Short mmCIF file of N, CA and C in Angstrom, two decimals:
data_model
loop_
_atom_site.label_atom_id
_atom_site.label_comp_id
_atom_site.label_asym_id
_atom_site.label_seq_id
_atom_site.Cartn_x
_atom_site.Cartn_y
_atom_site.Cartn_z
N MET A 11 112.22 61.36 112.42
CA MET A 11 112.97 62.48 111.84
C MET A 11 112.04 63.49 111.16
N LYS A 12 110.91 63.01 110.62
CA LYS A 12 110.00 63.91 109.91
C LYS A 12 109.22 64.79 110.88
N LYS A 13 108.96 64.30 112.07
CA LYS A 13 108.15 65.06 113.02
C LYS A 13 108.78 66.41 113.38
N PRO A 14 110.09 66.50 113.73
CA PRO A 14 110.70 67.80 114.01
C PRO A 14 110.63 68.75 112.80
N LEU A 15 110.75 68.18 111.58
CA LEU A 15 110.68 69.01 110.38
C LEU A 15 109.29 69.61 110.23
N TYR A 16 108.25 68.80 110.47
CA TYR A 16 106.88 69.31 110.40
C TYR A 16 106.62 70.39 111.45
N ILE A 17 107.18 70.18 112.64
CA ILE A 17 107.02 71.17 113.71
C ILE A 17 107.69 72.48 113.30
N LEU A 18 108.90 72.38 112.74
CA LEU A 18 109.63 73.57 112.29
C LEU A 18 108.87 74.30 111.19
N ILE A 19 108.35 73.56 110.22
CA ILE A 19 107.56 74.16 109.14
C ILE A 19 106.31 74.84 109.72
N GLY A 20 105.67 74.18 110.67
CA GLY A 20 104.48 74.75 111.30
C GLY A 20 104.80 76.05 112.03
N ILE A 21 105.92 76.08 112.74
CA ILE A 21 106.32 77.29 113.46
C ILE A 21 106.61 78.43 112.47
N VAL A 22 107.33 78.12 111.40
CA VAL A 22 107.65 79.14 110.39
C VAL A 22 106.37 79.68 109.77
N LEU A 23 105.45 78.80 109.41
CA LEU A 23 104.18 79.26 108.83
C LEU A 23 103.38 80.11 109.81
N PHE A 24 103.36 79.68 111.07
CA PHE A 24 102.65 80.45 112.09
C PHE A 24 103.24 81.85 112.23
N LEU A 25 104.58 81.94 112.26
CA LEU A 25 105.22 83.25 112.38
C LEU A 25 104.96 84.12 111.16
N LEU A 26 105.00 83.54 109.97
CA LEU A 26 104.74 84.31 108.76
C LEU A 26 103.31 84.83 108.72
N ILE A 27 102.37 83.98 109.06
CA ILE A 27 100.97 84.41 109.09
C ILE A 27 100.77 85.50 110.14
N GLY A 28 101.39 85.32 111.31
CA GLY A 28 101.29 86.34 112.36
C GLY A 28 101.89 87.66 111.93
N TYR A 29 103.05 87.62 111.23
CA TYR A 29 103.71 88.84 110.76
C TYR A 29 102.83 89.60 109.79
N PHE A 30 102.32 88.90 108.76
CA PHE A 30 101.51 89.57 107.74
C PHE A 30 100.16 90.03 108.29
N THR A 31 99.62 89.31 109.25
CA THR A 31 98.38 89.74 109.91
C THR A 31 98.63 91.01 110.71
N ALA A 32 99.76 91.08 111.43
CA ALA A 32 100.11 92.27 112.21
C ALA A 32 100.30 93.47 111.30
N ILE A 33 101.00 93.28 110.18
CA ILE A 33 101.22 94.39 109.23
C ILE A 33 99.88 94.90 108.71
N ARG A 34 99.00 93.97 108.39
CA ARG A 34 97.68 94.37 107.87
C ARG A 34 96.88 95.14 108.92
N LEU A 35 96.90 94.66 110.16
CA LEU A 35 96.17 95.34 111.23
C LEU A 35 96.77 96.71 111.56
N LEU A 36 98.10 96.81 111.49
CA LEU A 36 98.76 98.09 111.80
C LEU A 36 98.52 99.14 110.73
N ASN A 37 98.05 98.72 109.55
CA ASN A 37 97.80 99.66 108.45
C ASN A 37 96.35 99.58 108.00
N ALA A 38 95.45 99.54 108.97
CA ALA A 38 94.03 99.35 108.66
C ALA A 38 93.20 100.60 108.89
N GLY A 39 93.86 101.77 108.93
CA GLY A 39 93.12 103.01 109.13
C GLY A 39 92.47 103.49 107.86
N ASN A 40 91.84 104.66 107.93
CA ASN A 40 91.17 105.24 106.77
C ASN A 40 92.15 105.56 105.65
N ALA A 41 91.64 105.49 104.41
CA ALA A 41 92.46 105.86 103.26
C ALA A 41 92.30 107.34 102.94
N GLY A 42 91.31 107.99 103.53
CA GLY A 42 91.08 109.41 103.29
C GLY A 42 91.41 110.24 104.51
N PRO A 43 91.08 111.54 104.47
CA PRO A 43 91.37 112.42 105.62
C PRO A 43 90.65 111.95 106.89
N ASP A 44 91.37 111.98 108.01
CA ASP A 44 90.82 111.52 109.29
C ASP A 44 91.33 112.45 110.40
N ASN A 45 90.43 113.00 111.19
CA ASN A 45 90.88 113.82 112.31
C ASN A 45 90.56 113.18 113.66
N THR A 46 90.26 111.89 113.64
CA THR A 46 89.96 111.19 114.89
C THR A 46 91.18 110.45 115.45
N VAL A 47 92.34 110.56 114.80
CA VAL A 47 93.52 109.81 115.22
C VAL A 47 94.27 110.46 116.38
N TRP A 48 93.96 111.72 116.68
CA TRP A 48 94.72 112.45 117.68
C TRP A 48 94.36 112.02 119.10
N GLN A 49 95.39 111.76 119.90
CA GLN A 49 95.21 111.47 121.32
C GLN A 49 95.46 112.78 122.07
N THR A 50 94.56 113.16 122.96
CA THR A 50 94.66 114.45 123.62
C THR A 50 95.29 114.35 125.00
N PHE A 51 96.10 115.36 125.30
CA PHE A 51 96.71 115.52 126.63
C PHE A 51 96.45 116.97 127.04
N ILE A 52 95.46 117.18 127.87
CA ILE A 52 95.01 118.52 128.24
C ILE A 52 95.75 119.00 129.48
N GLY A 53 96.34 120.17 129.39
CA GLY A 53 97.22 120.68 130.44
C GLY A 53 96.57 120.84 131.80
N ARG A 54 95.30 121.17 131.83
CA ARG A 54 94.67 121.38 133.14
C ARG A 54 94.35 120.06 133.85
N ASP A 55 94.52 118.92 133.14
CA ASP A 55 94.29 117.60 133.73
C ASP A 55 95.50 117.22 134.57
N THR A 56 95.39 117.34 135.87
CA THR A 56 96.54 117.10 136.75
C THR A 56 96.94 115.63 136.83
N THR A 57 96.14 114.72 136.27
CA THR A 57 96.52 113.30 136.29
C THR A 57 97.50 112.97 135.18
N VAL A 58 97.72 113.90 134.25
CA VAL A 58 98.68 113.66 133.15
C VAL A 58 100.02 114.22 133.59
N GLY A 59 100.92 113.35 133.97
CA GLY A 59 102.19 113.77 134.57
C GLY A 59 103.17 114.43 133.64
N ILE A 60 103.05 114.21 132.30
CA ILE A 60 104.07 114.74 131.39
C ILE A 60 103.86 116.21 131.07
N LEU A 61 102.75 116.78 131.51
CA LEU A 61 102.46 118.17 131.16
C LEU A 61 102.85 119.11 132.30
N PRO A 62 103.77 120.00 132.04
CA PRO A 62 104.22 120.89 133.12
C PRO A 62 103.38 122.15 133.27
N ASP A 63 102.48 122.41 132.36
CA ASP A 63 101.81 123.71 132.34
C ASP A 63 100.33 123.53 132.04
N LYS A 64 99.46 124.08 132.88
CA LYS A 64 98.03 123.89 132.67
C LYS A 64 97.51 124.66 131.46
N TYR A 65 98.32 125.54 130.89
CA TYR A 65 97.91 126.29 129.71
C TYR A 65 98.38 125.63 128.41
N ALA A 66 99.06 124.52 128.51
CA ALA A 66 99.57 123.83 127.31
C ALA A 66 98.77 122.56 127.05
N ASN A 67 98.33 122.39 125.82
CA ASN A 67 97.64 121.17 125.39
C ASN A 67 98.45 120.48 124.31
N TYR A 68 98.48 119.16 124.36
CA TYR A 68 99.21 118.37 123.36
C TYR A 68 98.25 117.40 122.69
N TYR A 69 98.47 117.21 121.41
CA TYR A 69 97.69 116.24 120.61
C TYR A 69 98.70 115.40 119.86
N SER A 70 98.63 114.08 120.03
CA SER A 70 99.65 113.22 119.41
C SER A 70 99.01 112.11 118.59
N TYR A 71 99.78 111.67 117.61
CA TYR A 71 99.40 110.53 116.77
C TYR A 71 100.65 109.69 116.62
N THR A 72 100.64 108.48 117.16
CA THR A 72 101.80 107.59 117.14
C THR A 72 101.53 106.42 116.21
N VAL A 73 102.51 106.13 115.36
CA VAL A 73 102.35 105.04 114.40
C VAL A 73 103.58 104.14 114.41
N ALA A 74 103.34 102.86 114.12
CA ALA A 74 104.43 101.93 113.85
C ALA A 74 104.72 102.00 112.36
N LEU A 75 105.95 102.32 112.00
CA LEU A 75 106.31 102.49 110.59
C LEU A 75 106.69 101.13 109.99
N THR A 76 105.73 100.51 109.33
CA THR A 76 105.98 99.24 108.66
C THR A 76 106.39 99.45 107.21
N ASN A 77 106.30 100.69 106.75
CA ASN A 77 106.63 101.04 105.37
C ASN A 77 107.64 102.19 105.41
N PRO A 78 108.87 101.99 104.92
CA PRO A 78 109.89 103.05 105.01
C PRO A 78 109.65 104.22 104.06
N ASN A 79 108.65 104.12 103.17
CA ASN A 79 108.38 105.19 102.21
C ASN A 79 107.04 105.88 102.46
N ILE A 80 106.52 105.77 103.66
CA ILE A 80 105.22 106.38 103.95
C ILE A 80 105.40 107.83 104.39
N GLY A 81 104.47 108.67 103.95
CA GLY A 81 104.45 110.06 104.36
C GLY A 81 103.06 110.40 104.91
N PHE A 82 102.96 111.54 105.56
CA PHE A 82 101.69 111.95 106.16
C PHE A 82 101.42 113.41 105.80
N LYS A 83 100.19 113.67 105.38
CA LYS A 83 99.76 115.03 105.07
C LYS A 83 98.75 115.46 106.12
N ILE A 84 99.08 116.54 106.83
CA ILE A 84 98.22 117.07 107.89
C ILE A 84 97.66 118.41 107.42
N LYS A 85 96.34 118.49 107.31
CA LYS A 85 95.69 119.71 106.83
C LYS A 85 94.81 120.28 107.93
N GLY A 86 94.88 121.59 108.12
CA GLY A 86 94.05 122.20 109.14
C GLY A 86 94.03 123.70 109.03
N THR A 87 93.51 124.34 110.07
CA THR A 87 93.49 125.79 110.17
C THR A 87 94.18 126.20 111.46
N PHE A 88 94.84 127.35 111.43
CA PHE A 88 95.57 127.81 112.61
C PHE A 88 94.61 128.07 113.76
N PRO A 89 94.90 127.50 114.93
CA PRO A 89 94.04 127.75 116.10
C PRO A 89 94.31 129.13 116.69
N GLN A 90 93.39 129.61 117.49
CA GLN A 90 93.53 130.89 118.17
C GLN A 90 94.24 130.65 119.50
N THR A 91 95.55 130.71 119.44
CA THR A 91 96.40 130.45 120.60
C THR A 91 97.57 131.43 120.59
N ARG A 92 98.29 131.48 121.70
CA ARG A 92 99.49 132.30 121.73
C ARG A 92 100.65 131.60 121.03
N TYR A 93 100.67 130.26 121.12
CA TYR A 93 101.77 129.48 120.55
C TYR A 93 101.20 128.20 119.96
N PHE A 94 101.79 127.75 118.84
CA PHE A 94 101.30 126.57 118.13
C PHE A 94 102.50 125.94 117.43
N SER A 95 102.66 124.63 117.54
CA SER A 95 103.79 124.00 116.86
C SER A 95 103.51 122.54 116.52
N PHE A 96 104.28 122.03 115.57
CA PHE A 96 104.31 120.62 115.22
C PHE A 96 105.67 120.08 115.59
N ASN A 97 105.71 118.88 116.16
CA ASN A 97 106.96 118.19 116.44
C ASN A 97 106.83 116.74 115.99
N VAL A 98 107.95 116.16 115.59
CA VAL A 98 107.98 114.74 115.21
C VAL A 98 109.08 114.07 116.04
N TYR A 99 108.74 112.96 116.69
CA TYR A 99 109.67 112.23 117.53
C TYR A 99 109.78 110.79 117.10
N SER A 100 110.97 110.22 117.24
CA SER A 100 111.18 108.79 117.07
C SER A 100 111.21 108.18 118.46
N LEU A 101 110.26 107.28 118.74
CA LEU A 101 110.20 106.69 120.08
C LEU A 101 111.24 105.62 120.30
N GLY A 102 111.81 105.07 119.20
CA GLY A 102 112.82 104.03 119.36
C GLY A 102 114.04 104.52 120.10
N ASP A 103 114.52 105.73 119.73
CA ASP A 103 115.69 106.29 120.40
C ASP A 103 115.36 107.58 121.14
N ASN A 104 114.06 107.87 121.28
CA ASN A 104 113.59 109.04 122.02
C ASN A 104 114.24 110.34 121.54
N THR A 105 114.29 110.51 120.23
CA THR A 105 114.90 111.73 119.69
C THR A 105 113.86 112.52 118.89
N THR A 106 114.06 113.84 118.90
CA THR A 106 113.21 114.68 118.07
C THR A 106 113.69 114.58 116.63
N GLN A 107 112.76 114.56 115.71
CA GLN A 107 113.10 114.51 114.30
C GLN A 107 113.04 115.90 113.67
N GLY A 108 112.31 116.80 114.31
CA GLY A 108 112.20 118.16 113.81
C GLY A 108 110.95 118.84 114.34
N SER A 109 110.85 120.14 114.07
CA SER A 109 109.69 120.89 114.52
C SER A 109 109.42 122.06 113.59
N LEU A 110 108.18 122.51 113.61
CA LEU A 110 107.75 123.73 112.92
C LEU A 110 106.99 124.56 113.94
N VAL A 111 107.44 125.79 114.15
CA VAL A 111 106.78 126.70 115.09
C VAL A 111 105.81 127.57 114.30
N ASP A 112 104.73 127.96 114.94
CA ASP A 112 103.62 128.69 114.31
C ASP A 112 104.01 129.65 113.19
N TYR A 113 104.90 130.60 113.44
CA TYR A 113 105.22 131.62 112.43
C TYR A 113 106.00 131.04 111.24
N GLN A 114 106.58 129.82 111.39
CA GLN A 114 107.33 129.20 110.29
C GLN A 114 106.43 128.45 109.31
N ILE A 115 105.19 128.20 109.69
CA ILE A 115 104.31 127.38 108.87
C ILE A 115 103.71 128.22 107.75
N GLU A 116 103.98 127.82 106.51
CA GLU A 116 103.44 128.52 105.36
C GLU A 116 101.97 128.17 105.18
N THR A 117 101.19 129.14 104.74
CA THR A 117 99.78 128.88 104.48
C THR A 117 99.62 128.25 103.10
N ASP A 118 98.47 127.62 102.87
CA ASP A 118 98.22 126.99 101.58
C ASP A 118 98.17 128.00 100.44
N SER A 119 97.74 129.22 100.74
CA SER A 119 97.60 130.24 99.69
C SER A 119 98.88 131.03 99.45
N GLY A 120 99.85 130.92 100.39
CA GLY A 120 101.06 131.71 100.29
C GLY A 120 100.97 133.04 101.01
N LYS A 121 99.78 133.41 101.48
CA LYS A 121 99.63 134.64 102.27
C LYS A 121 100.23 134.41 103.65
N PRO A 122 100.57 135.49 104.36
CA PRO A 122 101.11 135.33 105.72
C PRO A 122 100.13 134.60 106.63
N ASN A 123 100.67 133.90 107.61
CA ASN A 123 99.79 133.22 108.56
C ASN A 123 99.48 134.14 109.73
N PRO A 124 98.48 133.81 110.53
CA PRO A 124 98.03 134.72 111.60
C PRO A 124 99.05 134.96 112.71
N PHE A 125 100.16 134.20 112.74
CA PHE A 125 101.13 134.34 113.81
C PHE A 125 102.25 135.32 113.50
N ILE A 126 102.22 135.94 112.32
CA ILE A 126 103.27 136.90 112.00
C ILE A 126 103.05 138.19 112.78
N ALA A 127 104.12 138.96 112.93
CA ALA A 127 104.01 140.25 113.62
C ALA A 127 103.15 141.20 112.80
N ASN A 128 102.42 142.06 113.49
CA ASN A 128 101.57 143.05 112.85
C ASN A 128 100.56 142.41 111.90
N GLN A 129 100.03 141.28 112.29
CA GLN A 129 99.12 140.56 111.38
C GLN A 129 97.89 141.36 111.01
N ASP A 130 97.49 142.32 111.83
CA ASP A 130 96.29 143.10 111.52
C ASP A 130 96.47 144.02 110.31
N SER A 131 97.73 144.29 109.95
CA SER A 131 97.97 145.21 108.86
C SER A 131 98.09 144.52 107.50
N VAL A 132 98.02 143.21 107.48
CA VAL A 132 98.14 142.48 106.21
C VAL A 132 97.04 141.42 106.14
N GLU A 133 96.76 140.99 104.92
CA GLU A 133 95.77 139.94 104.73
C GLU A 133 96.42 138.60 105.01
N THR A 134 95.80 137.81 105.88
CA THR A 134 96.37 136.51 106.26
C THR A 134 95.47 135.37 105.80
N ASP A 135 95.99 134.16 105.92
CA ASP A 135 95.22 132.96 105.60
C ASP A 135 95.34 132.01 106.78
N LYS A 136 94.32 131.23 107.04
CA LYS A 136 94.31 130.33 108.20
C LYS A 136 94.61 128.87 107.84
N HIS A 137 94.64 128.53 106.56
CA HIS A 137 94.75 127.13 106.14
C HIS A 137 96.21 126.73 105.91
N PHE A 138 96.57 125.55 106.42
CA PHE A 138 97.94 125.05 106.23
C PHE A 138 97.93 123.57 105.90
N THR A 139 99.05 123.11 105.35
CA THR A 139 99.29 121.69 105.11
C THR A 139 100.72 121.40 105.54
N VAL A 140 100.90 120.42 106.43
CA VAL A 140 102.22 119.98 106.88
C VAL A 140 102.46 118.59 106.32
N HIS A 141 103.67 118.36 105.77
CA HIS A 141 104.03 117.05 105.22
C HIS A 141 105.13 116.43 106.07
N ILE A 142 104.88 115.24 106.58
CA ILE A 142 105.87 114.48 107.34
C ILE A 142 106.32 113.34 106.44
N VAL A 143 107.60 113.36 106.05
CA VAL A 143 108.09 112.43 105.02
C VAL A 143 109.43 111.82 105.45
N PRO A 144 109.80 110.67 104.85
CA PRO A 144 111.13 110.12 105.11
C PRO A 144 112.21 111.12 104.70
N GLU A 145 113.32 111.11 105.41
CA GLU A 145 114.39 112.08 105.20
C GLU A 145 114.87 112.15 103.75
N LYS A 146 114.86 111.02 103.04
CA LYS A 146 115.37 111.03 101.66
C LYS A 146 114.49 111.86 100.72
N TYR A 147 113.29 112.23 101.18
CA TYR A 147 112.38 113.04 100.37
C TYR A 147 112.27 114.48 100.89
N LYS A 148 113.19 114.89 101.76
CA LYS A 148 113.06 116.20 102.41
C LYS A 148 113.22 117.38 101.47
N ASP A 149 113.80 117.18 100.29
CA ASP A 149 114.00 118.28 99.35
C ASP A 149 112.90 118.37 98.30
N GLN A 150 111.83 117.64 98.49
CA GLN A 150 110.74 117.69 97.52
C GLN A 150 109.98 119.00 97.63
N LYS A 151 109.24 119.33 96.59
CA LYS A 151 108.48 120.58 96.56
C LYS A 151 107.13 120.38 97.23
N LEU A 152 107.18 120.14 98.52
CA LEU A 152 105.98 120.01 99.35
C LEU A 152 106.03 121.10 100.41
N SER A 153 104.89 121.60 100.81
CA SER A 153 104.86 122.66 101.81
C SER A 153 105.14 122.11 103.21
N ASN A 154 105.81 122.92 104.00
CA ASN A 154 106.01 122.63 105.43
C ASN A 154 106.47 121.21 105.69
N ILE A 155 107.64 120.86 105.19
CA ILE A 155 108.15 119.49 105.33
C ILE A 155 108.82 119.29 106.69
N LEU A 156 108.43 118.20 107.35
CA LEU A 156 109.11 117.71 108.55
C LEU A 156 109.61 116.30 108.23
N PRO A 157 110.91 116.12 108.04
CA PRO A 157 111.41 114.78 107.70
C PRO A 157 111.65 113.93 108.94
N TYR A 158 111.55 112.61 108.75
CA TYR A 158 111.96 111.69 109.82
C TYR A 158 113.08 110.82 109.29
N ARG A 159 114.00 110.45 110.18
CA ARG A 159 115.21 109.75 109.78
C ARG A 159 114.96 108.28 109.43
N LYS A 160 115.83 107.77 108.57
CA LYS A 160 115.80 106.35 108.20
C LYS A 160 116.00 105.51 109.46
N GLY A 161 115.26 104.45 109.57
CA GLY A 161 115.39 103.57 110.73
C GLY A 161 114.39 103.84 111.83
N ALA A 162 113.63 104.93 111.71
CA ALA A 162 112.60 105.21 112.72
C ALA A 162 111.54 104.11 112.64
N ARG A 163 111.16 103.56 113.76
CA ARG A 163 110.18 102.47 113.79
C ARG A 163 108.85 102.92 114.41
N LEU A 164 108.93 103.71 115.46
CA LEU A 164 107.73 104.28 116.09
C LEU A 164 107.84 105.79 115.97
N LEU A 165 106.89 106.39 115.29
CA LEU A 165 106.92 107.82 115.03
C LEU A 165 105.75 108.48 115.74
N THR A 166 106.03 109.56 116.45
CA THR A 166 104.97 110.32 117.11
C THR A 166 104.94 111.73 116.55
N MET A 167 103.76 112.11 116.07
CA MET A 167 103.53 113.47 115.59
C MET A 167 102.78 114.20 116.70
N VAL A 168 103.26 115.38 117.07
CA VAL A 168 102.69 116.11 118.20
C VAL A 168 102.33 117.54 117.78
N ILE A 169 101.13 117.95 118.15
CA ILE A 169 100.71 119.34 118.01
C ILE A 169 100.70 119.92 119.42
N ARG A 170 101.32 121.09 119.59
CA ARG A 170 101.33 121.74 120.91
C ARG A 170 100.67 123.10 120.81
N LEU A 171 99.74 123.35 121.71
CA LEU A 171 99.08 124.64 121.80
C LEU A 171 99.40 125.24 123.16
N TYR A 172 99.61 126.54 123.18
CA TYR A 172 99.83 127.20 124.47
C TYR A 172 98.92 128.41 124.57
N ASP A 173 98.31 128.57 125.73
CA ASP A 173 97.41 129.69 126.00
C ASP A 173 96.30 129.73 124.94
N TYR A 174 95.60 128.62 124.85
CA TYR A 174 94.54 128.46 123.86
C TYR A 174 93.32 129.28 124.25
N ASP A 175 92.59 129.72 123.23
CA ASP A 175 91.42 130.56 123.44
C ASP A 175 90.18 129.78 123.00
N ILE A 176 89.04 130.12 123.49
CA ILE A 176 87.73 129.58 123.11
C ILE A 176 87.51 128.16 123.62
N ASP A 177 88.31 127.20 123.17
CA ASP A 177 88.17 125.82 123.63
C ASP A 177 89.54 125.16 123.63
N ASP A 178 89.58 123.84 123.86
CA ASP A 178 90.87 123.15 124.01
C ASP A 178 91.71 123.15 122.73
N TYR A 179 91.09 123.39 121.57
CA TYR A 179 91.87 123.45 120.34
C TYR A 179 91.78 124.82 119.68
N GLY A 180 91.59 125.86 120.45
CA GLY A 180 91.64 127.21 119.92
C GLY A 180 90.55 127.54 118.92
N GLY A 181 89.37 126.96 119.11
CA GLY A 181 88.22 127.31 118.28
C GLY A 181 88.20 126.73 116.88
N GLU A 182 89.06 125.77 116.60
CA GLU A 182 89.12 125.16 115.26
C GLU A 182 88.92 123.65 115.37
N GLN A 183 88.64 123.02 114.23
CA GLN A 183 88.55 121.56 114.17
C GLN A 183 89.96 120.97 114.22
N PHE A 184 90.09 119.75 114.74
CA PHE A 184 91.38 119.07 114.70
C PHE A 184 91.81 118.92 113.25
N PRO A 185 93.11 119.03 112.96
CA PRO A 185 93.58 118.80 111.59
C PRO A 185 93.32 117.37 111.14
N THR A 186 93.15 117.19 109.84
CA THR A 186 93.01 115.84 109.29
C THR A 186 94.38 115.29 108.92
N VAL A 187 94.49 113.98 108.93
CA VAL A 187 95.73 113.30 108.56
C VAL A 187 95.42 112.35 107.42
N GLU A 188 96.28 112.35 106.41
CA GLU A 188 96.20 111.39 105.30
C GLU A 188 97.57 110.75 105.14
N ALA A 189 97.60 109.48 104.77
CA ALA A 189 98.86 108.79 104.52
C ALA A 189 99.05 108.59 103.03
N PHE A 190 100.31 108.60 102.61
CA PHE A 190 100.63 108.35 101.19
C PHE A 190 101.99 107.67 101.09
N ASN A 191 102.17 106.89 100.03
CA ASN A 191 103.45 106.27 99.74
C ASN A 191 104.21 107.14 98.76
N LEU A 192 105.52 107.24 98.94
CA LEU A 192 106.37 107.98 98.02
C LEU A 192 107.26 106.99 97.28
N SER A 193 107.45 107.24 95.99
CA SER A 193 108.38 106.42 95.21
C SER A 193 109.00 107.29 94.13
N GLY A 194 110.12 106.85 93.60
CA GLY A 194 110.82 107.61 92.56
C GLY A 194 111.89 108.51 93.14
N GLU A 195 112.53 109.28 92.27
CA GLU A 195 113.59 110.18 92.68
C GLU A 195 113.51 111.48 91.90
N GLY A 196 114.14 112.53 92.46
CA GLY A 196 114.22 113.82 91.77
C GLY A 196 112.86 114.39 91.43
N ASP A 197 112.68 114.74 90.15
CA ASP A 197 111.41 115.32 89.71
C ASP A 197 110.38 114.25 89.38
N ASN A 198 110.74 112.99 89.53
CA ASN A 198 109.83 111.89 89.19
C ASN A 198 109.21 111.24 90.43
N ILE A 199 109.01 112.02 91.47
CA ILE A 199 108.41 111.49 92.69
C ILE A 199 106.92 111.25 92.47
N ILE A 200 106.48 110.09 92.89
CA ILE A 200 105.06 109.72 92.78
C ILE A 200 104.53 109.55 94.21
N THR A 201 103.37 110.13 94.47
CA THR A 201 102.70 109.92 95.76
C THR A 201 101.39 109.17 95.51
N THR A 202 101.21 108.10 96.26
CA THR A 202 100.03 107.25 96.13
C THR A 202 99.31 107.17 97.47
N PRO A 203 98.03 107.53 97.53
CA PRO A 203 97.31 107.42 98.81
C PRO A 203 97.33 106.00 99.35
N THR A 204 97.39 105.89 100.68
CA THR A 204 97.37 104.58 101.33
C THR A 204 96.62 104.71 102.64
N ASN A 205 96.36 103.57 103.26
CA ASN A 205 95.64 103.57 104.56
C ASN A 205 96.51 104.12 105.67
N LEU A 206 95.88 104.83 106.59
CA LEU A 206 96.60 105.34 107.76
C LEU A 206 97.01 104.20 108.67
N PRO A 207 98.24 104.22 109.18
CA PRO A 207 98.60 103.24 110.22
C PRO A 207 97.75 103.49 111.46
N THR A 208 97.42 102.43 112.17
CA THR A 208 96.60 102.56 113.38
C THR A 208 97.47 102.44 114.61
#
């Protein structure tokens, strides 16, 4: 009678160790800014079937959400392209969570961004920060918020460039990504840096 009990205990321990090991491995990325997480899909590469246009490039970062309170801060400079956007998708149900198109993205300084009409007549800024946060934090005072819905398990962040100039990313460095945990409510929100999911 004791042997089946020992086997059951062994199986439970094995599963628990496996679960916590997987969580640790899935959250073993850098704790600081990282721009090496982006996977590239270059439009002129005819072996990439999902791209309909040779002038469109996509850069994606997909994570398994093991923490329901994790947010992502993406910092970069506007590329020299005709079109530029951020999209967030939930792969579990294949739905879009939201998007920001080039002219909608506020700059860090508050000056107009380079995609506004008549940009040559006004002083612009090239630096931006996009925040991808759980939906319950969508009303926080963070710039360029893209919320994702509760229950999302696999999240994909996508940058899309169209008619890029100079090089595949429009003459700029890839944006950096940082992860942070959110806690609290209302005006008492606390953000704590954490490791990037891998």
